[in-house]
mmCIF file of C-alpha atoms and ligand atoms in Angstrom:
data_model
loop_
_atom_site.group_PDB
_atom_site.id
_atom_site.type_symbol
_atom_site.label_atom_id
_atom_site.label_comp_id
_atom_site.label_asym_id
_atom_site.label_seq_id
_atom_site.Cartn_x
_atom_site.Cartn_y
_atom_site.Cartn_z
ATOM 1 C CA MET A 1 -71.860 -39.195 -8.149
ATOM 2 C CA GLU A 2 -70.308 -36.106 -6.610
ATOM 3 C CA ILE A 3 -71.573 -32.771 -7.829
ATOM 4 C CA ARG A 4 -68.887 -30.119 -8.098
ATOM 5 C CA LYS A 5 -69.748 -27.933 -11.051
ATOM 6 C CA ILE A 6 -73.234 -26.551 -11.635
ATOM 7 C CA GLY A 7 -74.487 -24.883 -14.802
ATOM 8 C CA VAL A 8 -77.347 -22.415 -14.448
ATOM 9 C CA ILE A 9 -79.216 -21.397 -17.583
ATOM 10 C CA GLY A 10 -81.074 -18.081 -17.563
ATOM 11 C CA ALA A 11 -79.664 -15.134 -15.605
ATOM 12 C CA GLY A 12 -83.074 -13.622 -14.790
ATOM 13 C CA GLN A 13 -84.586 -13.259 -11.325
ATOM 14 C CA MET A 14 -84.441 -16.972 -10.580
ATOM 15 C CA GLY A 15 -81.273 -18.012 -12.405
ATOM 16 C CA ALA A 16 -79.225 -15.244 -10.792
ATOM 17 C CA GLY A 17 -80.466 -16.286 -7.343
ATOM 18 C CA ILE A 18 -79.757 -19.969 -7.993
ATOM 19 C CA ALA A 19 -76.236 -19.157 -9.230
ATOM 20 C CA GLN A 20 -75.655 -17.110 -6.073
ATOM 21 C CA VAL A 21 -76.754 -19.789 -3.590
ATOM 22 C CA ALA A 22 -74.829 -22.457 -5.517
ATOM 23 C CA ALA A 23 -71.640 -20.353 -5.397
ATOM 24 C CA GLN A 24 -72.139 -19.600 -1.693
ATOM 25 C CA ALA A 25 -72.453 -23.346 -1.099
ATOM 26 C CA GLY A 26 -69.007 -23.841 -2.646
ATOM 27 C CA TYR A 27 -69.968 -25.119 -6.101
ATOM 28 C CA THR A 28 -68.236 -23.887 -9.222
ATOM 29 C CA VAL A 29 -70.937 -22.162 -11.272
ATOM 30 C CA VAL A 30 -71.275 -21.350 -14.957
ATOM 31 C CA LEU A 31 -74.159 -18.975 -15.644
ATOM 32 C CA ARG A 32 -75.504 -18.818 -19.167
ATOM 33 C CA ASP A 33 -77.899 -16.429 -20.896
ATOM 34 C CA LEU A 34 -78.514 -15.436 -24.501
ATOM 35 C CA GLU A 35 -76.846 -12.025 -24.415
ATOM 36 C CA GLN A 36 -73.997 -10.407 -22.540
ATOM 37 C CA ALA A 37 -76.310 -7.619 -21.337
ATOM 38 C CA PHE A 38 -78.597 -10.180 -19.618
ATOM 39 C CA LEU A 39 -75.584 -11.784 -17.936
ATOM 40 C CA GLU A 40 -74.397 -8.399 -16.696
ATOM 41 C CA ARG A 41 -77.835 -7.611 -15.286
ATOM 42 C CA GLY A 42 -77.853 -11.008 -13.553
ATOM 43 C CA LEU A 43 -74.369 -10.496 -12.150
ATOM 44 C CA SER A 44 -75.177 -7.062 -10.788
ATOM 45 C CA SER A 45 -78.218 -8.443 -9.034
ATOM 46 C CA ILE A 46 -76.029 -11.188 -7.521
ATOM 47 C CA LYS A 47 -73.490 -8.575 -6.390
ATOM 48 C CA ARG A 48 -76.239 -6.466 -4.825
ATOM 49 C CA SER A 49 -77.752 -9.420 -3.022
ATOM 50 C CA ILE A 50 -74.505 -10.908 -1.759
ATOM 51 C CA GLY A 51 -73.316 -7.395 -0.839
ATOM 52 C CA LYS A 52 -76.306 -7.054 1.481
ATOM 53 C CA LEU A 53 -75.310 -10.293 3.241
ATOM 54 C CA LEU A 54 -71.843 -8.839 3.763
ATOM 55 C CA GLU A 55 -73.267 -5.566 5.137
ATOM 56 C CA LYS A 56 -75.501 -7.468 7.533
ATOM 57 C CA GLY A 57 -72.567 -9.579 8.722
ATOM 58 C CA LYS A 58 -74.139 -12.820 7.477
ATOM 59 C CA LEU A 59 -71.077 -13.425 5.313
ATOM 60 C CA ASP A 60 -67.477 -12.327 5.856
ATOM 61 C CA GLN A 61 -65.415 -10.575 3.184
ATOM 62 C CA GLN A 62 -63.505 -13.730 2.304
ATOM 63 C CA ALA A 63 -66.663 -15.843 1.804
ATOM 64 C CA HIS A 64 -68.215 -12.991 -0.192
ATOM 65 C CA ASP A 65 -65.206 -12.709 -2.523
ATOM 66 C CA ALA A 66 -64.814 -16.485 -2.852
ATOM 67 C CA ALA A 67 -68.492 -16.938 -3.797
ATOM 68 C CA LEU A 68 -68.297 -14.274 -6.492
ATOM 69 C CA ALA A 69 -65.050 -15.763 -7.816
ATOM 70 C CA ARG A 70 -66.752 -19.147 -8.274
ATOM 71 C CA ILE A 71 -69.209 -17.723 -10.841
ATOM 72 C CA THR A 72 -68.274 -17.414 -14.504
ATOM 73 C CA THR A 73 -70.690 -16.302 -17.208
ATOM 74 C CA THR A 74 -71.099 -17.269 -20.832
ATOM 75 C CA THR A 75 -73.403 -16.936 -23.810
ATOM 76 C CA HIS A 76 -72.196 -20.301 -25.189
ATOM 77 C CA LEU A 77 -74.050 -23.412 -24.156
ATOM 78 C CA SER A 78 -70.946 -25.486 -24.970
ATOM 79 C CA ASP A 79 -69.161 -23.943 -21.947
ATOM 80 C CA LEU A 80 -71.437 -26.057 -19.748
ATOM 81 C CA ASN A 81 -70.209 -29.361 -21.188
ATOM 82 C CA ASP A 82 -68.356 -30.516 -18.051
ATOM 83 C CA CYS A 83 -71.072 -29.609 -15.532
ATOM 84 C CA ASP A 84 -72.292 -32.375 -13.202
ATOM 85 C CA LEU A 85 -75.674 -30.718 -12.765
ATOM 86 C CA VAL A 86 -77.411 -28.151 -14.957
ATOM 87 C CA ILE A 87 -80.333 -26.169 -13.542
ATOM 88 C CA GLU A 88 -82.523 -24.540 -16.171
ATOM 89 C CA ALA A 89 -84.249 -21.245 -15.270
ATOM 90 C CA ILE A 90 -85.217 -19.749 -18.636
ATOM 91 C CA VAL A 91 -88.620 -18.357 -19.667
ATOM 92 C CA GLU A 92 -91.679 -20.432 -18.781
ATOM 93 C CA HIS A 93 -92.299 -21.508 -22.388
ATOM 94 C CA GLU A 94 -92.420 -25.205 -23.084
ATOM 95 C CA PRO A 95 -91.116 -25.383 -26.682
ATOM 96 C CA THR A 96 -88.114 -23.196 -25.724
ATOM 97 C CA LYS A 97 -87.315 -25.408 -22.743
ATOM 98 C CA LEU A 98 -87.703 -28.615 -24.784
ATOM 99 C CA GLU A 99 -85.304 -27.316 -27.410
ATOM 100 C CA LEU A 100 -82.761 -26.355 -24.761
ATOM 101 C CA PHE A 101 -82.962 -29.758 -23.037
ATOM 102 C CA ARG A 102 -82.440 -31.552 -26.354
ATOM 103 C CA GLU A 103 -79.265 -29.531 -26.904
ATOM 104 C CA LEU A 104 -78.064 -30.042 -23.343
ATOM 105 C CA ASP A 105 -78.670 -33.784 -23.524
ATOM 106 C CA ALA A 106 -76.415 -34.027 -26.558
ATOM 107 C CA LEU A 107 -73.732 -31.861 -24.955
ATOM 108 C CA LEU A 108 -73.374 -33.126 -21.382
ATOM 109 C CA GLN A 109 -71.575 -36.174 -19.985
ATOM 110 C CA PRO A 110 -73.939 -39.165 -19.754
ATOM 111 C CA ALA A 111 -73.821 -39.092 -15.926
ATOM 112 C CA ALA A 112 -74.773 -35.419 -15.626
ATOM 113 C CA ILE A 113 -78.125 -34.501 -14.078
ATOM 114 C CA LEU A 114 -80.604 -32.102 -15.680
ATOM 115 C CA ALA A 115 -82.931 -30.088 -13.459
ATOM 116 C CA SER A 116 -85.664 -27.625 -14.364
ATOM 117 C CA ASN A 117 -86.832 -24.747 -12.189
ATOM 118 C CA THR A 118 -90.114 -24.667 -14.120
ATOM 119 C CA SER A 119 -93.075 -23.377 -12.133
ATOM 120 C CA SER A 120 -95.588 -25.647 -13.768
ATOM 121 C CA ILE A 121 -94.549 -27.523 -16.899
ATOM 122 C CA PRO A 122 -94.662 -31.309 -16.340
ATOM 123 C CA ILE A 123 -91.203 -32.636 -15.485
ATOM 124 C CA THR A 124 -92.026 -35.947 -17.190
ATOM 125 C CA ARG A 125 -92.727 -34.141 -20.463
ATOM 126 C CA LEU A 126 -89.520 -32.074 -20.288
ATOM 127 C CA ALA A 127 -87.558 -35.233 -19.421
ATOM 128 C CA SER A 128 -88.927 -37.005 -22.477
ATOM 129 C CA ALA A 129 -87.028 -34.558 -24.729
ATOM 130 C CA THR A 130 -83.825 -36.204 -23.463
ATOM 131 C CA ARG A 131 -82.283 -39.671 -23.471
ATOM 132 C CA ARG A 132 -81.731 -39.439 -19.721
ATOM 133 C CA PRO A 133 -85.217 -39.214 -18.162
ATOM 134 C CA GLU A 134 -83.916 -41.123 -15.124
ATOM 135 C CA ARG A 135 -81.430 -38.301 -14.511
ATOM 136 C CA PHE A 136 -83.954 -35.513 -15.001
ATOM 137 C CA ILE A 137 -85.721 -33.804 -12.099
ATOM 138 C CA GLY A 138 -87.592 -30.662 -11.041
ATOM 139 C CA MET A 139 -85.814 -28.301 -8.669
ATOM 140 C CA HIS A 140 -88.309 -25.555 -7.977
ATOM 141 C CA PHE A 141 -86.751 -22.690 -6.025
ATOM 142 C CA MET A 142 -88.812 -19.888 -4.519
ATOM 143 C CA ASN A 143 -88.362 -16.186 -5.213
ATOM 144 C CA PRO A 144 -86.184 -14.482 -3.920
ATOM 145 C CA VAL A 145 -83.920 -17.531 -4.010
ATOM 146 C CA PRO A 146 -81.292 -16.342 -1.495
ATOM 147 C CA LEU A 147 -83.969 -15.721 1.150
ATOM 148 C CA MET A 148 -86.559 -18.464 0.703
ATOM 149 C CA GLU A 149 -85.995 -21.751 2.453
ATOM 150 C CA LEU A 150 -88.032 -24.138 0.292
ATOM 151 C CA VAL A 151 -86.971 -26.104 -2.758
ATOM 152 C CA GLU A 152 -89.800 -28.226 -4.158
ATOM 153 C CA VAL A 153 -88.140 -31.328 -5.615
ATOM 154 C CA ILE A 154 -90.292 -32.950 -8.284
ATOM 155 C CA ARG A 155 -89.639 -36.471 -9.464
ATOM 156 C CA GLY A 156 -90.653 -37.155 -13.046
ATOM 157 C CA HIS A 157 -92.219 -40.511 -13.833
ATOM 158 C CA LEU A 158 -88.816 -42.064 -14.621
ATOM 159 C CA THR A 159 -86.521 -40.097 -12.258
ATOM 160 C CA ASP A 160 -84.282 -42.548 -10.383
ATOM 161 C CA GLU A 161 -83.452 -42.656 -6.697
ATOM 162 C CA ALA A 162 -79.767 -41.711 -7.108
ATOM 163 C CA THR A 163 -80.723 -38.519 -8.957
ATOM 164 C CA THR A 164 -83.293 -37.611 -6.333
ATOM 165 C CA GLN A 165 -80.812 -38.159 -3.513
ATOM 166 C CA ALA A 166 -78.077 -36.171 -5.285
ATOM 167 C CA VAL A 167 -80.403 -33.210 -5.817
ATOM 168 C CA LEU A 168 -81.790 -33.321 -2.257
ATOM 169 C CA GLU A 169 -78.173 -33.147 -1.065
ATOM 170 C CA VAL A 170 -77.377 -30.171 -3.325
ATOM 171 C CA ALA A 171 -80.456 -28.311 -2.040
ATOM 172 C CA ARG A 172 -79.437 -28.979 1.585
ATOM 173 C CA ARG A 173 -75.869 -27.843 0.919
ATOM 174 C CA MET A 174 -77.342 -24.605 -0.460
ATOM 175 C CA GLY A 175 -78.955 -24.148 2.956
ATOM 176 C CA LYS A 176 -82.442 -24.987 1.691
ATOM 177 C CA THR A 177 -85.072 -27.425 2.900
ATOM 178 C CA PRO A 178 -86.123 -29.664 0.020
ATOM 179 C CA VAL A 179 -89.628 -31.135 -0.033
ATOM 180 C CA GLU A 180 -90.412 -33.991 -2.440
ATOM 181 C CA VAL A 181 -93.621 -33.860 -4.428
ATOM 182 C CA ASN A 182 -95.000 -35.717 -7.430
ATOM 183 C CA ASP A 183 -95.370 -34.483 -10.971
ATOM 184 C CA TYR A 184 -98.859 -32.973 -11.347
ATOM 185 C CA PRO A 185 -99.687 -29.590 -12.906
ATOM 186 C CA GLY A 186 -98.397 -26.744 -10.754
ATOM 187 C CA PHE A 187 -96.931 -29.303 -8.295
ATOM 188 C CA VAL A 188 -98.056 -28.236 -4.797
ATOM 189 C CA SER A 189 -96.855 -24.648 -4.389
ATOM 190 C CA ASN A 190 -98.309 -23.138 -7.535
ATOM 191 C CA ARG A 191 -101.435 -25.256 -7.667
ATOM 192 C CA ILE A 192 -102.439 -23.660 -4.390
ATOM 193 C CA LEU A 193 -100.862 -20.217 -4.717
ATOM 194 C CA LEU A 194 -101.680 -19.193 -8.297
ATOM 195 C CA PRO A 195 -105.472 -19.605 -8.170
ATOM 196 C CA MET A 196 -105.385 -17.232 -5.206
ATOM 197 C CA LEU A 197 -103.355 -14.633 -7.114
ATOM 198 C CA ASN A 198 -105.624 -15.055 -10.140
ATOM 199 C CA GLU A 199 -108.691 -14.478 -7.926
ATOM 200 C CA ALA A 200 -107.133 -11.283 -6.554
ATOM 201 C CA ILE A 201 -106.623 -10.074 -10.154
ATOM 202 C CA GLN A 202 -110.245 -10.973 -10.910
ATOM 203 C CA CYS A 203 -111.276 -8.816 -7.918
ATOM 204 C CA VAL A 204 -109.387 -5.855 -9.449
ATOM 205 C CA MET A 205 -111.092 -6.449 -12.806
ATOM 206 C CA GLU A 206 -114.537 -6.565 -11.234
ATOM 207 C CA GLY A 207 -113.834 -3.422 -9.194
ATOM 208 C CA VAL A 208 -114.304 -5.206 -5.880
ATOM 209 C CA ALA A 209 -111.472 -3.112 -4.412
ATOM 210 C CA THR A 210 -108.266 -1.331 -5.387
ATOM 211 C CA PRO A 211 -105.019 -3.344 -5.599
ATOM 212 C CA GLU A 212 -103.818 -1.614 -2.417
ATOM 213 C CA ALA A 213 -107.011 -2.545 -0.558
ATOM 214 C CA ILE A 214 -106.873 -6.185 -1.738
ATOM 215 C CA ASP A 215 -103.261 -6.474 -0.616
ATOM 216 C CA GLN A 216 -104.075 -4.888 2.753
ATOM 217 C CA VAL A 217 -106.949 -7.332 3.333
ATOM 218 C CA MET A 218 -104.731 -10.333 2.752
ATOM 219 C CA LYS A 219 -101.785 -8.952 4.721
ATOM 220 C CA LEU A 220 -103.660 -7.743 7.768
ATOM 221 C CA GLY A 221 -106.480 -10.243 7.706
ATOM 222 C CA MET A 222 -104.687 -13.445 6.729
ATOM 223 C CA ASN A 223 -101.223 -12.576 8.034
ATOM 224 C CA HIS A 224 -99.631 -12.981 4.598
ATOM 225 C CA PRO A 225 -96.246 -11.237 4.523
ATOM 226 C CA MET A 226 -97.010 -9.810 1.072
ATOM 227 C CA GLY A 227 -100.351 -9.052 -0.608
ATOM 228 C CA PRO A 228 -101.333 -11.203 -3.631
ATOM 229 C CA LEU A 229 -100.998 -8.400 -6.200
ATOM 230 C CA THR A 230 -97.603 -7.341 -4.894
ATOM 231 C CA LEU A 231 -96.621 -11.005 -5.076
ATOM 232 C CA ALA A 232 -97.990 -11.390 -8.621
ATOM 233 C CA ASP A 233 -95.936 -8.339 -9.688
ATOM 234 C CA PHE A 234 -92.926 -9.834 -7.960
ATOM 235 C CA ILE A 235 -93.287 -13.253 -9.660
ATOM 236 C CA GLY A 236 -93.892 -11.607 -13.057
ATOM 237 C CA LEU A 237 -97.338 -11.413 -14.649
ATOM 238 C CA ASP A 238 -96.139 -13.335 -17.741
ATOM 239 C CA THR A 239 -94.998 -16.180 -15.488
ATOM 240 C CA CYS A 240 -98.306 -16.049 -13.571
ATOM 241 C CA LEU A 241 -100.225 -16.282 -16.851
ATOM 242 C CA SER A 242 -98.153 -19.234 -18.078
ATOM 243 C CA ILE A 243 -98.746 -21.101 -14.829
ATOM 244 C CA MET A 244 -102.507 -20.480 -14.936
ATOM 245 C CA GLU A 245 -102.599 -21.724 -18.527
ATOM 246 C CA VAL A 246 -100.785 -24.902 -17.536
ATOM 247 C CA LEU A 247 -103.191 -25.470 -14.611
ATOM 248 C CA HIS A 248 -106.182 -24.791 -16.848
ATOM 249 C CA ARG A 249 -104.973 -27.133 -19.596
ATOM 250 C CA GLY A 250 -103.661 -29.797 -17.254
ATOM 251 C CA LEU A 251 -106.500 -29.959 -14.753
ATOM 252 C CA GLY A 252 -109.346 -28.893 -17.036
ATOM 253 C CA ASP A 253 -111.490 -27.201 -14.430
ATOM 254 C CA ASP A 254 -112.743 -23.690 -15.193
ATOM 255 C CA LYS A 255 -111.671 -22.506 -11.774
ATOM 256 C CA TYR A 256 -108.156 -22.341 -13.248
ATOM 257 C CA ARG A 257 -109.143 -20.010 -16.132
ATOM 258 C CA PRO A 258 -106.648 -17.101 -16.279
ATOM 259 C CA SER A 259 -108.269 -13.759 -15.479
ATOM 260 C CA PRO A 260 -108.850 -11.719 -18.689
ATOM 261 C CA LEU A 261 -107.209 -8.764 -16.922
ATOM 262 C CA LEU A 262 -104.044 -10.810 -16.349
ATOM 263 C CA ARG A 263 -103.987 -11.707 -20.042
ATOM 264 C CA LYS A 264 -104.522 -8.081 -21.079
ATOM 265 C CA MET A 265 -101.779 -6.746 -18.813
ATOM 266 C CA VAL A 266 -99.294 -9.252 -20.224
ATOM 267 C CA GLN A 267 -100.322 -8.277 -23.774
ATOM 268 C CA ALA A 268 -99.668 -4.642 -22.828
ATOM 269 C CA GLY A 269 -96.176 -5.479 -21.585
ATOM 270 C CA LEU A 270 -97.070 -4.784 -17.947
ATOM 271 C CA LEU A 271 -95.137 -7.692 -16.474
ATOM 272 C CA GLY A 272 -94.770 -6.421 -12.907
ATOM 273 C CA ARG A 273 -91.595 -5.499 -11.085
ATOM 274 C CA LYS A 274 -89.209 -6.694 -13.801
ATOM 275 C CA SER A 275 -90.760 -4.417 -16.454
ATOM 276 C CA GLY A 276 -91.245 -1.445 -14.098
ATOM 277 C CA ARG A 277 -95.030 -1.663 -14.060
ATOM 278 C CA GLY A 278 -97.742 -4.152 -13.175
ATOM 279 C CA PHE A 279 -100.343 -3.527 -10.486
ATOM 280 C CA TYR A 280 -97.815 -1.080 -9.046
ATOM 281 C CA ARG A 281 -94.898 0.949 -10.448
ATOM 282 C CA TYR A 282 -91.201 0.263 -9.774
ATOM 283 C CA ASP A 283 -87.915 2.100 -10.245
ATOM 284 C CA GLU A 284 -85.028 0.496 -12.124
ATOM 285 C CA LYS A 285 -83.783 -1.171 -8.918
ATOM 286 C CA GLY A 286 -87.164 -2.817 -8.478
ATOM 287 C CA ASN A 287 -88.328 -0.653 -5.554
ATOM 288 C CA LYS A 288 -92.036 0.132 -5.460
ATOM 289 C CA ILE A 289 -92.696 3.798 -6.298
ATOM 290 C CA GLY A 290 -96.458 3.869 -6.499
HETATM 291 P P1 NAI B 1 -86.926 -13.996 -16.149
HETATM 292 O O1 NAI B 1 -87.744 -13.515 -17.293
HETATM 293 O O2 NAI B 1 -86.521 -13.058 -15.062
HETATM 294 O O3 NAI B 1 -85.562 -14.673 -16.692
HETATM 295 C C1 NAI B 1 -85.484 -15.574 -17.741
HETATM 296 C C2 NAI B 1 -84.085 -15.457 -18.357
HETATM 297 O O4 NAI B 1 -83.882 -16.557 -19.262
HETATM 298 C C3 NAI B 1 -83.886 -14.173 -19.175
HETATM 299 O O5 NAI B 1 -82.704 -13.519 -18.729
HETATM 300 C C4 NAI B 1 -83.759 -14.680 -20.609
HETATM 301 O O6 NAI B 1 -82.891 -13.894 -21.413
HETATM 302 C C5 NAI B 1 -83.182 -16.067 -20.387
HETATM 303 N N1 NAI B 1 -83.374 -17.019 -21.490
HETATM 304 C C6 NAI B 1 -84.458 -17.220 -22.251
HETATM 305 N N2 NAI B 1 -84.224 -18.215 -23.131
HETATM 306 C C7 NAI B 1 -82.962 -18.652 -22.897
HETATM 307 C C8 NAI B 1 -82.130 -19.671 -23.469
HETATM 308 N N3 NAI B 1 -82.552 -20.447 -24.463
HETATM 309 N N4 NAI B 1 -80.877 -19.829 -22.972
HETATM 310 C C9 NAI B 1 -80.438 -19.053 -21.963
HETATM 311 N N5 NAI B 1 -81.179 -18.082 -21.389
HETATM 312 C C10 NAI B 1 -82.415 -17.885 -21.855
HETATM 313 O O7 NAI B 1 -87.718 -15.265 -15.563
HETATM 314 P P2 NAI B 1 -87.686 -15.876 -14.075
HETATM 315 O O8 NAI B 1 -88.706 -15.225 -13.237
HETATM 316 O O9 NAI B 1 -86.268 -15.932 -13.605
HETATM 317 O O10 NAI B 1 -88.212 -17.371 -14.352
HETATM 318 C C11 NAI B 1 -87.362 -18.367 -14.894
HETATM 319 C C12 NAI B 1 -87.988 -19.730 -14.652
HETATM 320 O O11 NAI B 1 -88.174 -19.924 -13.247
HETATM 321 C C13 NAI B 1 -89.365 -19.934 -15.299
HETATM 322 O O12 NAI B 1 -89.475 -21.279 -15.696
HETATM 323 C C14 NAI B 1 -90.314 -19.640 -14.138
HETATM 324 O O13 NAI B 1 -91.551 -20.271 -14.287
HETATM 325 C C15 NAI B 1 -89.535 -20.244 -12.971
HETATM 326 N N6 NAI B 1 -89.860 -19.710 -11.648
HETATM 327 C C16 NAI B 1 -90.135 -18.378 -11.470
HETATM 328 C C17 NAI B 1 -90.445 -17.903 -10.200
HETATM 329 C C18 NAI B 1 -90.736 -16.448 -10.001
HETATM 330 O O14 NAI B 1 -91.189 -16.078 -8.917
HETATM 331 N N7 NAI B 1 -90.468 -15.595 -10.963
HETATM 332 C C19 NAI B 1 -90.491 -18.777 -9.020
HETATM 333 C C20 NAI B 1 -90.110 -20.144 -9.312
HETATM 334 C C21 NAI B 1 -89.841 -20.589 -10.591
#
């Protein structure tokens, strides 16, 4: 089955990035969020990001304009009814995702593929909300989507070969390198990354060092391009907490227990870069200011 039109649901950090790389790859894209204001925020972040590519000469004016022209936005799920592939990138909250997939399943053509960008919710469980578990798959992009090369492709228990091949091809056409993994909590990327971020947060709570010092240690000592607390802010502390909860529930071991400080910061609305404050402070464009 040839994929021509892609629906992206959620115009947040990830959804906007996915819509951008899909449009740059030549797909027709419909981007959906709950409110017009969220769509506008998503579109301006796409324009900023694609504008930078133009400035740097990585894209010419024609390709820039054509990519933007391929994206339409909507608040109505029904506008996605003729999509060949729908990639979901809404909040990391299982009941909300299950509800959305039930609606999508009823709306889309039988041959259409459903993909979730979930960071940690089992693909097999999300697929079971639909009558097309063989055409359901995980497509886990990395943040920021336009810059990061990896797409973790997660086969659910019933995902078929044709779906896997179609999605691997889409990821390659977007200029990404897909890596196939199986459906276990946190897959590979977050099962390894998140416990490290959680441990860094635990170090802040215990007063082992300041956030700046912890980030410096990991950058200069381990050659990480970004310190763990900067990265946690970047991912979103609410998303980090959800992933730790999934790891803790799914794998059982206490080493996956979310740090109480992480929980408290999320309760206080300190979600990191997207809310203007987490371990650091950010201006409205997301630049670190302290
Ligand atoms: P975000 O909070 O920036 O964006 C989520 C967007 O979804 C919001 O604009 C919200 O209005 C919208 N939304 C919520 N419910 C909706 C619905 N029913 N229909 C349409 N739109 C809806 O979140 P972010 O960071 O973009 O994460 C999205 C997904 O991607 C989550 O599943 C997350 O775990 C996953 N992810 C996040 C990464 C990160 O670094 N932030 C990396 C890889 C995956």
